[in-house]
Short mmCIF file of C-alpha atoms in Angstrom, two decimals:
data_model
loop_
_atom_site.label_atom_id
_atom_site.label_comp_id
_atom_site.label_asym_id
_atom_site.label_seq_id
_atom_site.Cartn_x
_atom_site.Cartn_y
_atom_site.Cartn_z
CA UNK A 206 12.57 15.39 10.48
CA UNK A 207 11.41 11.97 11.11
CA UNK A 208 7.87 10.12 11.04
CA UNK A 209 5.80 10.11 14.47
CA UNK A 210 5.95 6.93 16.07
CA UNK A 211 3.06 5.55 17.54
CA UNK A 212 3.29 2.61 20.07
CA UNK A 213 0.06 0.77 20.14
CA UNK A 214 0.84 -1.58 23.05
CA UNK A 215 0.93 1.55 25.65
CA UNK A 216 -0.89 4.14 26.31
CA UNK A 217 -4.76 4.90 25.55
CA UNK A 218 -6.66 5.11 22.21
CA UNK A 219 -7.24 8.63 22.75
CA UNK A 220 -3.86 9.70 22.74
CA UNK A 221 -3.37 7.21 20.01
CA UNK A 222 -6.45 8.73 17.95
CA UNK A 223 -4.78 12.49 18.50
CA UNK A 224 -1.40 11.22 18.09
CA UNK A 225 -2.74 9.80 14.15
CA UNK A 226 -4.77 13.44 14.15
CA UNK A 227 -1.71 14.97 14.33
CA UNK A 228 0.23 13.01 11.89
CA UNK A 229 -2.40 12.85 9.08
CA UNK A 230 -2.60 16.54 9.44
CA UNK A 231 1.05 16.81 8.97
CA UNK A 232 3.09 14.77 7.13
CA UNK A 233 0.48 11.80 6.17
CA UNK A 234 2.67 8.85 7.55
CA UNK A 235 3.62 7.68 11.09
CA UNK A 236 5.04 4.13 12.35
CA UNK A 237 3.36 1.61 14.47
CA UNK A 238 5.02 -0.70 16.76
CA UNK A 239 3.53 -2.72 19.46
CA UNK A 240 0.74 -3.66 16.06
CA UNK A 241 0.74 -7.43 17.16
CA UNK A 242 1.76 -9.23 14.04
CA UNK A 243 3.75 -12.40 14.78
CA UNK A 244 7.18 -12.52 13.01
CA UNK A 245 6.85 -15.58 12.08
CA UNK A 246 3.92 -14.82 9.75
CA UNK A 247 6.41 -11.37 8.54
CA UNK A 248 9.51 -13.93 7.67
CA UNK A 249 7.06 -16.31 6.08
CA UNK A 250 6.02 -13.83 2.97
CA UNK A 251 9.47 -12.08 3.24
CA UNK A 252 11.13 -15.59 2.37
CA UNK A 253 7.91 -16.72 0.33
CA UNK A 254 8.93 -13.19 -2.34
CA UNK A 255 12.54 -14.15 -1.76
CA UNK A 256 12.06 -17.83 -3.59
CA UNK A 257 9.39 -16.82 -6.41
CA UNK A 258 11.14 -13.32 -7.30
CA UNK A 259 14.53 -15.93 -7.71
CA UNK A 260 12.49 -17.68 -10.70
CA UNK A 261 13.65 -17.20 -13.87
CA UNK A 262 11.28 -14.42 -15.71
CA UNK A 263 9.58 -16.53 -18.32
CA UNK A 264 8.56 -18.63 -15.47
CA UNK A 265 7.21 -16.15 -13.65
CA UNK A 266 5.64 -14.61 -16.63
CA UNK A 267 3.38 -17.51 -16.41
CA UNK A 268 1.24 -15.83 -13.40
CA UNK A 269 1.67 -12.62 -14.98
CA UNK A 270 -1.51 -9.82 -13.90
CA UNK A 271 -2.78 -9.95 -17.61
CA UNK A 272 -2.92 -13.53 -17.68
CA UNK A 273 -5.37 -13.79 -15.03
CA UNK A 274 -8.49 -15.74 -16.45
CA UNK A 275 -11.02 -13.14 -14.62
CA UNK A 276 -9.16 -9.94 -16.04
CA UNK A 277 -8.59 -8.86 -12.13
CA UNK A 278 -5.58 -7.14 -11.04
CA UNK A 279 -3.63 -10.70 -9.78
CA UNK A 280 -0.32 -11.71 -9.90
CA UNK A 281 3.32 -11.04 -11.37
CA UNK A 282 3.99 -7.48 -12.98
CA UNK A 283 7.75 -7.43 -14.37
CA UNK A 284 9.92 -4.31 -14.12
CA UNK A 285 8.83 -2.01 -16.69
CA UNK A 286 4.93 -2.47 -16.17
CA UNK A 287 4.66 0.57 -13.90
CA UNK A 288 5.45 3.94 -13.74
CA UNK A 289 3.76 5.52 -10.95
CA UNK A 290 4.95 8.89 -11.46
CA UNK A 291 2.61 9.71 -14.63
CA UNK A 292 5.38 10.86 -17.38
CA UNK A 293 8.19 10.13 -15.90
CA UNK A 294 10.47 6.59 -16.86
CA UNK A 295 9.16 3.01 -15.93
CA UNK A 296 9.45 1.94 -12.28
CA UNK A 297 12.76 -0.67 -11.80
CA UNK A 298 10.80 -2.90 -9.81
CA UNK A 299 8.81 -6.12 -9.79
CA UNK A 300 6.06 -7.33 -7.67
CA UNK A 301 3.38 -9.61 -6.94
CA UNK A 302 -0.42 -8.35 -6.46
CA UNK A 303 -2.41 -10.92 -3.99
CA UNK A 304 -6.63 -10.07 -3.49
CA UNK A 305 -9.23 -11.32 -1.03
CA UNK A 306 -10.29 -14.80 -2.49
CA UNK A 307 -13.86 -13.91 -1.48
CA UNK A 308 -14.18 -11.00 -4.15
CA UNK A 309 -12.20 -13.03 -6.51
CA UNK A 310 -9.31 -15.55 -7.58
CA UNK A 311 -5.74 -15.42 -7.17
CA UNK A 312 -3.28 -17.02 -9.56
CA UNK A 313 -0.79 -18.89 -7.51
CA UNK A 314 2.55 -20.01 -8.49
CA UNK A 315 2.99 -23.64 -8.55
CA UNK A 316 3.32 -24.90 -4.95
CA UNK A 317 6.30 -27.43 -6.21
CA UNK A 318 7.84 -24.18 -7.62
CA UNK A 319 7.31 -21.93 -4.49
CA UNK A 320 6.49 -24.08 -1.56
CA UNK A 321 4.09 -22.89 1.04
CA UNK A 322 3.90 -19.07 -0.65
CA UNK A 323 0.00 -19.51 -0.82
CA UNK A 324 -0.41 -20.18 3.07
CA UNK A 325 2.36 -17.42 3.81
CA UNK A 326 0.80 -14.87 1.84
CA UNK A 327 -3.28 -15.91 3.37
CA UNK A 328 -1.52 -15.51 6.88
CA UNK A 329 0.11 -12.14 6.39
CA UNK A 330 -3.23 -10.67 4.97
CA UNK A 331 -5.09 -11.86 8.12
CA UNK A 332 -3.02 -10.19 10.55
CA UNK A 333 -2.87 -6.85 8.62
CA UNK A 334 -6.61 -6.95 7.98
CA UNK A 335 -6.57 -7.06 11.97
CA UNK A 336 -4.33 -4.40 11.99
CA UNK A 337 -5.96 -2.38 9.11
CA UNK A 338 -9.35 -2.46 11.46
CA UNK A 339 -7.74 -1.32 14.59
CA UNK A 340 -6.52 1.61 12.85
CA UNK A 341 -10.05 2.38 10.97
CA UNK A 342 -11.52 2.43 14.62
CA UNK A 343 -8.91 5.31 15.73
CA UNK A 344 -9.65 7.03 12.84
CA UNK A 345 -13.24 7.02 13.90
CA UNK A 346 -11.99 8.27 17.34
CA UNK A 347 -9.43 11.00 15.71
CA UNK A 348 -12.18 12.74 13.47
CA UNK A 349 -15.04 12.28 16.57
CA UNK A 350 -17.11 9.82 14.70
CA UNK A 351 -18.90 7.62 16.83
CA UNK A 352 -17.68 3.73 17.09
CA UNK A 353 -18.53 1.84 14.17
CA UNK A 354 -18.77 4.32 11.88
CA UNK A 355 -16.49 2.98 8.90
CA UNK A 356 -18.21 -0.68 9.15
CA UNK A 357 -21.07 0.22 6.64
CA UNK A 358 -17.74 0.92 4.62
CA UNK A 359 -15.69 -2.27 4.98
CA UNK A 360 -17.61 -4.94 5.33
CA UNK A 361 -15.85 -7.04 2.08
CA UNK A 362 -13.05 -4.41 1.50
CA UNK A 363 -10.96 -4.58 -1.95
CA UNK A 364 -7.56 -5.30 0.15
CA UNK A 365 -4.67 -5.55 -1.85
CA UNK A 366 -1.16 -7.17 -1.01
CA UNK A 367 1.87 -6.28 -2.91
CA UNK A 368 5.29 -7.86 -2.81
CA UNK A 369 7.68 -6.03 -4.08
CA UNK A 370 11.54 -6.54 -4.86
CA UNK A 371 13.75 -3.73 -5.98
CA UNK A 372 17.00 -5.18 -7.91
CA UNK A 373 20.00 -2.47 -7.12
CA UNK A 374 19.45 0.82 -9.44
CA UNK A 375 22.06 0.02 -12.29
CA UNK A 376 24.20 2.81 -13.51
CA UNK A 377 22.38 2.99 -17.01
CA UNK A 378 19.56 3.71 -15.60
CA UNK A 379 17.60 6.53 -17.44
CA UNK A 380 17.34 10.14 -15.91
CA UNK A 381 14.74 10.10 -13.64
CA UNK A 382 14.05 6.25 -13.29
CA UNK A 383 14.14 4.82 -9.59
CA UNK A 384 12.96 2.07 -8.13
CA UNK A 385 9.29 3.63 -7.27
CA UNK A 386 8.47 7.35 -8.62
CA UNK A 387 6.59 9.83 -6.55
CA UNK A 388 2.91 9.35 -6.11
CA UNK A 389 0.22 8.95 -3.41
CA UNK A 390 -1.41 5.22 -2.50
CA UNK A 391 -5.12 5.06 -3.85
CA UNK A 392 -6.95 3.73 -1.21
CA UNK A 393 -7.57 4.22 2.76
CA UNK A 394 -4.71 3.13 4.44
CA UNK A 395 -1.29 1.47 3.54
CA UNK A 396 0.72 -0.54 6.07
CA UNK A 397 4.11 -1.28 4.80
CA UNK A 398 7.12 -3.36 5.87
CA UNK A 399 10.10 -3.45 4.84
CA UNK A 400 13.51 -5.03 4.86
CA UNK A 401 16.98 -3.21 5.96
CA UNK A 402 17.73 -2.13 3.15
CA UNK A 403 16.08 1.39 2.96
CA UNK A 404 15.38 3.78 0.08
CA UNK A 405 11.84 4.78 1.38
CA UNK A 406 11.45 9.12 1.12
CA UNK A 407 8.53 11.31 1.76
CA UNK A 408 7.97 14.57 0.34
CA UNK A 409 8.02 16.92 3.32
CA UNK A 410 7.23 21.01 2.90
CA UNK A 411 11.04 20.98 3.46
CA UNK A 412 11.99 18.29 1.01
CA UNK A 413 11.90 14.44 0.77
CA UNK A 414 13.29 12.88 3.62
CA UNK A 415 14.73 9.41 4.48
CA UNK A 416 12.34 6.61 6.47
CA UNK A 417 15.05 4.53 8.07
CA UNK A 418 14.21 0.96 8.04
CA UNK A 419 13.28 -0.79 10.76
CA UNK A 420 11.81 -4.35 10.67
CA UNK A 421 9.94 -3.88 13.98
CA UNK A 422 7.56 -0.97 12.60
CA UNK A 423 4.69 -0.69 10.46
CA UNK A 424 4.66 2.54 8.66
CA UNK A 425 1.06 3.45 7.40
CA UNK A 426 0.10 6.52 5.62
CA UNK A 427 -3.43 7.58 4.58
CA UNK A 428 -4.55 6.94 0.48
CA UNK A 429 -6.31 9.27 -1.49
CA UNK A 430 -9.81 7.91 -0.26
CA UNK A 431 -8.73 9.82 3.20
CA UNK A 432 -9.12 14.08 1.60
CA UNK A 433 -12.01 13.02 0.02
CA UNK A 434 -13.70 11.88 3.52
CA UNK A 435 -12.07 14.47 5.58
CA UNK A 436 -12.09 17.16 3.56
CA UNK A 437 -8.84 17.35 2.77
CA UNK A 438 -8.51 17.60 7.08
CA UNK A 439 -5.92 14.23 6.57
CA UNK A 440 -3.03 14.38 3.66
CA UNK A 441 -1.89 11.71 1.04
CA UNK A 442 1.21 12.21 0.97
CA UNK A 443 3.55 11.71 -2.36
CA UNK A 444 6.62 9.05 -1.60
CA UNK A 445 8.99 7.53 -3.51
CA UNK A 446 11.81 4.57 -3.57
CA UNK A 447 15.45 5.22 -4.59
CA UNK A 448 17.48 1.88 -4.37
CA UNK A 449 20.89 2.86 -4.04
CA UNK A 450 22.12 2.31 -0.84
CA UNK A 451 24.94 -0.38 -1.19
CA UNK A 452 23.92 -1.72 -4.44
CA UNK A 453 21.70 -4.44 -2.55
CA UNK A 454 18.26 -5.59 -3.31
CA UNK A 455 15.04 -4.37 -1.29
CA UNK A 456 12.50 -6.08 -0.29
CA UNK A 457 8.87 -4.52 0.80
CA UNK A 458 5.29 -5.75 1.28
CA UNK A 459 2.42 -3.06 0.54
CA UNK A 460 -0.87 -3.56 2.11
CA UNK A 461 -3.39 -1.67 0.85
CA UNK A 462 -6.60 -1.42 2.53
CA UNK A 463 -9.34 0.25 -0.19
CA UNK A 464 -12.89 -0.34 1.32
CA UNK A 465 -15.70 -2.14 -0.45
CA UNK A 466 -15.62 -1.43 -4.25
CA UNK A 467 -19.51 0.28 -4.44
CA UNK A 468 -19.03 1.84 -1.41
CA UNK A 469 -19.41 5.67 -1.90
CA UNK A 470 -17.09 8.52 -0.84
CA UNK A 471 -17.52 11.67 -0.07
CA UNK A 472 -16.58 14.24 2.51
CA UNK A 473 -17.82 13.35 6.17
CA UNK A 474 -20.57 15.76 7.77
CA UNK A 475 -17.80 16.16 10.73
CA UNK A 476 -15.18 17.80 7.88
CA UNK A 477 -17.54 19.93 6.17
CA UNK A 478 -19.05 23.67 7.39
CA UNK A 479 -20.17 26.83 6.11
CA UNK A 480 -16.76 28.05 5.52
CA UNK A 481 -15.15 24.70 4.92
CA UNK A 482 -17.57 23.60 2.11
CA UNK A 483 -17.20 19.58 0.24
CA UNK A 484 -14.29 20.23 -1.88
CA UNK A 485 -15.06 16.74 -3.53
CA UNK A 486 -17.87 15.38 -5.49
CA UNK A 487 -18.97 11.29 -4.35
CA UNK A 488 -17.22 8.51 -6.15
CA UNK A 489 -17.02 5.01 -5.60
CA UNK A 490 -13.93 3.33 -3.90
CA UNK A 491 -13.91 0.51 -6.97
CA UNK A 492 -14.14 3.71 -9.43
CA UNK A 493 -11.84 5.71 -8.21
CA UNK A 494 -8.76 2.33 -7.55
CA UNK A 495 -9.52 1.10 -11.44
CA UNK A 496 -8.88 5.05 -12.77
CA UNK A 497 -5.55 5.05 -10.85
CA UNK A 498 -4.46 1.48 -11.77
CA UNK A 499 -4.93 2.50 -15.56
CA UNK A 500 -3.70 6.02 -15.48
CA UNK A 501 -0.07 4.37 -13.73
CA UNK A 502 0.10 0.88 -16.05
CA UNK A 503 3.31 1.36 -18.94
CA UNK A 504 2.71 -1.49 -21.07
CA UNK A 505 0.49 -4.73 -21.39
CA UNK A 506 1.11 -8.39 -22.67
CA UNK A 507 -1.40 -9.49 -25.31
#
């Protein structure tokens, strides 16, 4: 089984719209090409994580996410800060969380340190915001919601960026630790690139299931804001990331679009009848993100 691909440079938005019906309804992923996002802006973050994730760890402890003079989410988390799947060994990755500087401050490493990483990372989240808005309009088209819909609902969304590096799984590694456990995204919708590398798997009725690599592609799956609005019509589907394919490093950037913080979800008129009644009680998007970045967070610097 592989992931639907979708190419947004042909065809129509309807058969776009029902193509994204189709996969939220099954699996909860597909792939984009055609998305419109230069390269050169996709090599500029890639190589901007390359050259801060090389700095030695007490150096980029400095930024770390606790350290952040706000108390938001920002910055470095080390391996060992994470374990997504609840119960189960820390993550064996590290990453770097970037916000919109409208809601609030990042912490940026030193621009002698990491040249031109700020401007990199500001370009990347503009084209996948553009991206990220496209796709919110052929969800309004997939679930027959009339155009415009989902503004009231993004107007200053709580965007995250994530780059991530996954060192080779070592052979001590503890039963069950990988580079990402199992677990659903939070928000909306994630667009993710990644490098050659591979180690990307989605749980399938049949099994988890390889998502070759391809630089070219976007893949984007729906977060667990998406069965609240539809009803659970679209899934949010658990994935994982096992680095051990040729003992090399990977290299991935998470986009995570998550909607504005007090706006309020709950399952759309168009999802809910008398036999399909709302399986989900309102929550806020801000609510619902700060419950799952608690429940998922090992350990914390004082």
């Amino acid at each position: 089984m592989s992931l639907p691909l979708i190419d947004l440079s042909a065809g129509t938005r309807a058969l776009h719209a029902a193509a994204i019906d189709h996969a939220l309804r099954g699996p909860g992923f597909f792939a984009v090409r055609g998305h419109g996002v230069d390269a050169g802006a996709r090599d500029a973050v890639f190589n901007a994580a390359h050259r801060f994730f090389a700095l030695p760890d007490d150096t980029k402890a400095r930024w770390h996410v606790d350290l952040h003079p706000t108390g938001l989410k920002r910055g470095f988390d080390p391996i060992g800060w994470q374990a997504l799947d609840v119960g189960q060994p820390h993550d064996l990755k590290e990453s770097y969380y970037i916000g919109v500087e409208a809601i609030g401050p990042n912490q940026w490493p030193d621009e002698a340190l990491v040249p031109g990483f700020c401007v990199a990372c500001h370009g990347y989240m503009h084209a996948m915001e553009s991206v990220a808005r496209r796709l919110m309009g052929l969800f309004e088209l997939a679930l027959g919601l009339r155009a415009g819909h989902f503004d009231g609902f993004m107007r200053h969304p709580t965007c995250t960026t994530r780059l991530l590096h996954y060192p080779p799984q070592p052979a001590d590694a503890a039963p069950g630790q990988i580079g990402c456990g199992a677990h659903t995204d939070w928000g909306a919708l994630t667009l993710l690139a990644q490098d050659e590398a591979g180690g990307l798997q989605v749980q399938t009725a049949d099994g988890w299931i390889d998502v070759p690599p391809d630089p070219e592609v976007l893949i984007v799956n729906a977060g667990d804001m998406m069965p609240r609005w539809t009803n659970d019509r679209w899934r949010s589907t658990p994935h994982r990331v096992i680095n051990r394919h040729g003992g090399r490093d990977r290299w991935s950037i998470a986009y995570f679009f998550d909607l504005d913080a007090e706006a309020s979800i709950e399952p759309l008129p168009v999802c809910v009848s008398a036999t399909n009644p709302p399986r989900y009680p309102p929550i806020t998007a801000g609510q619902h993100l700060v419950e799952m970045y608690l429940r998922t967070t090992v350990t914390r610097v004082s």
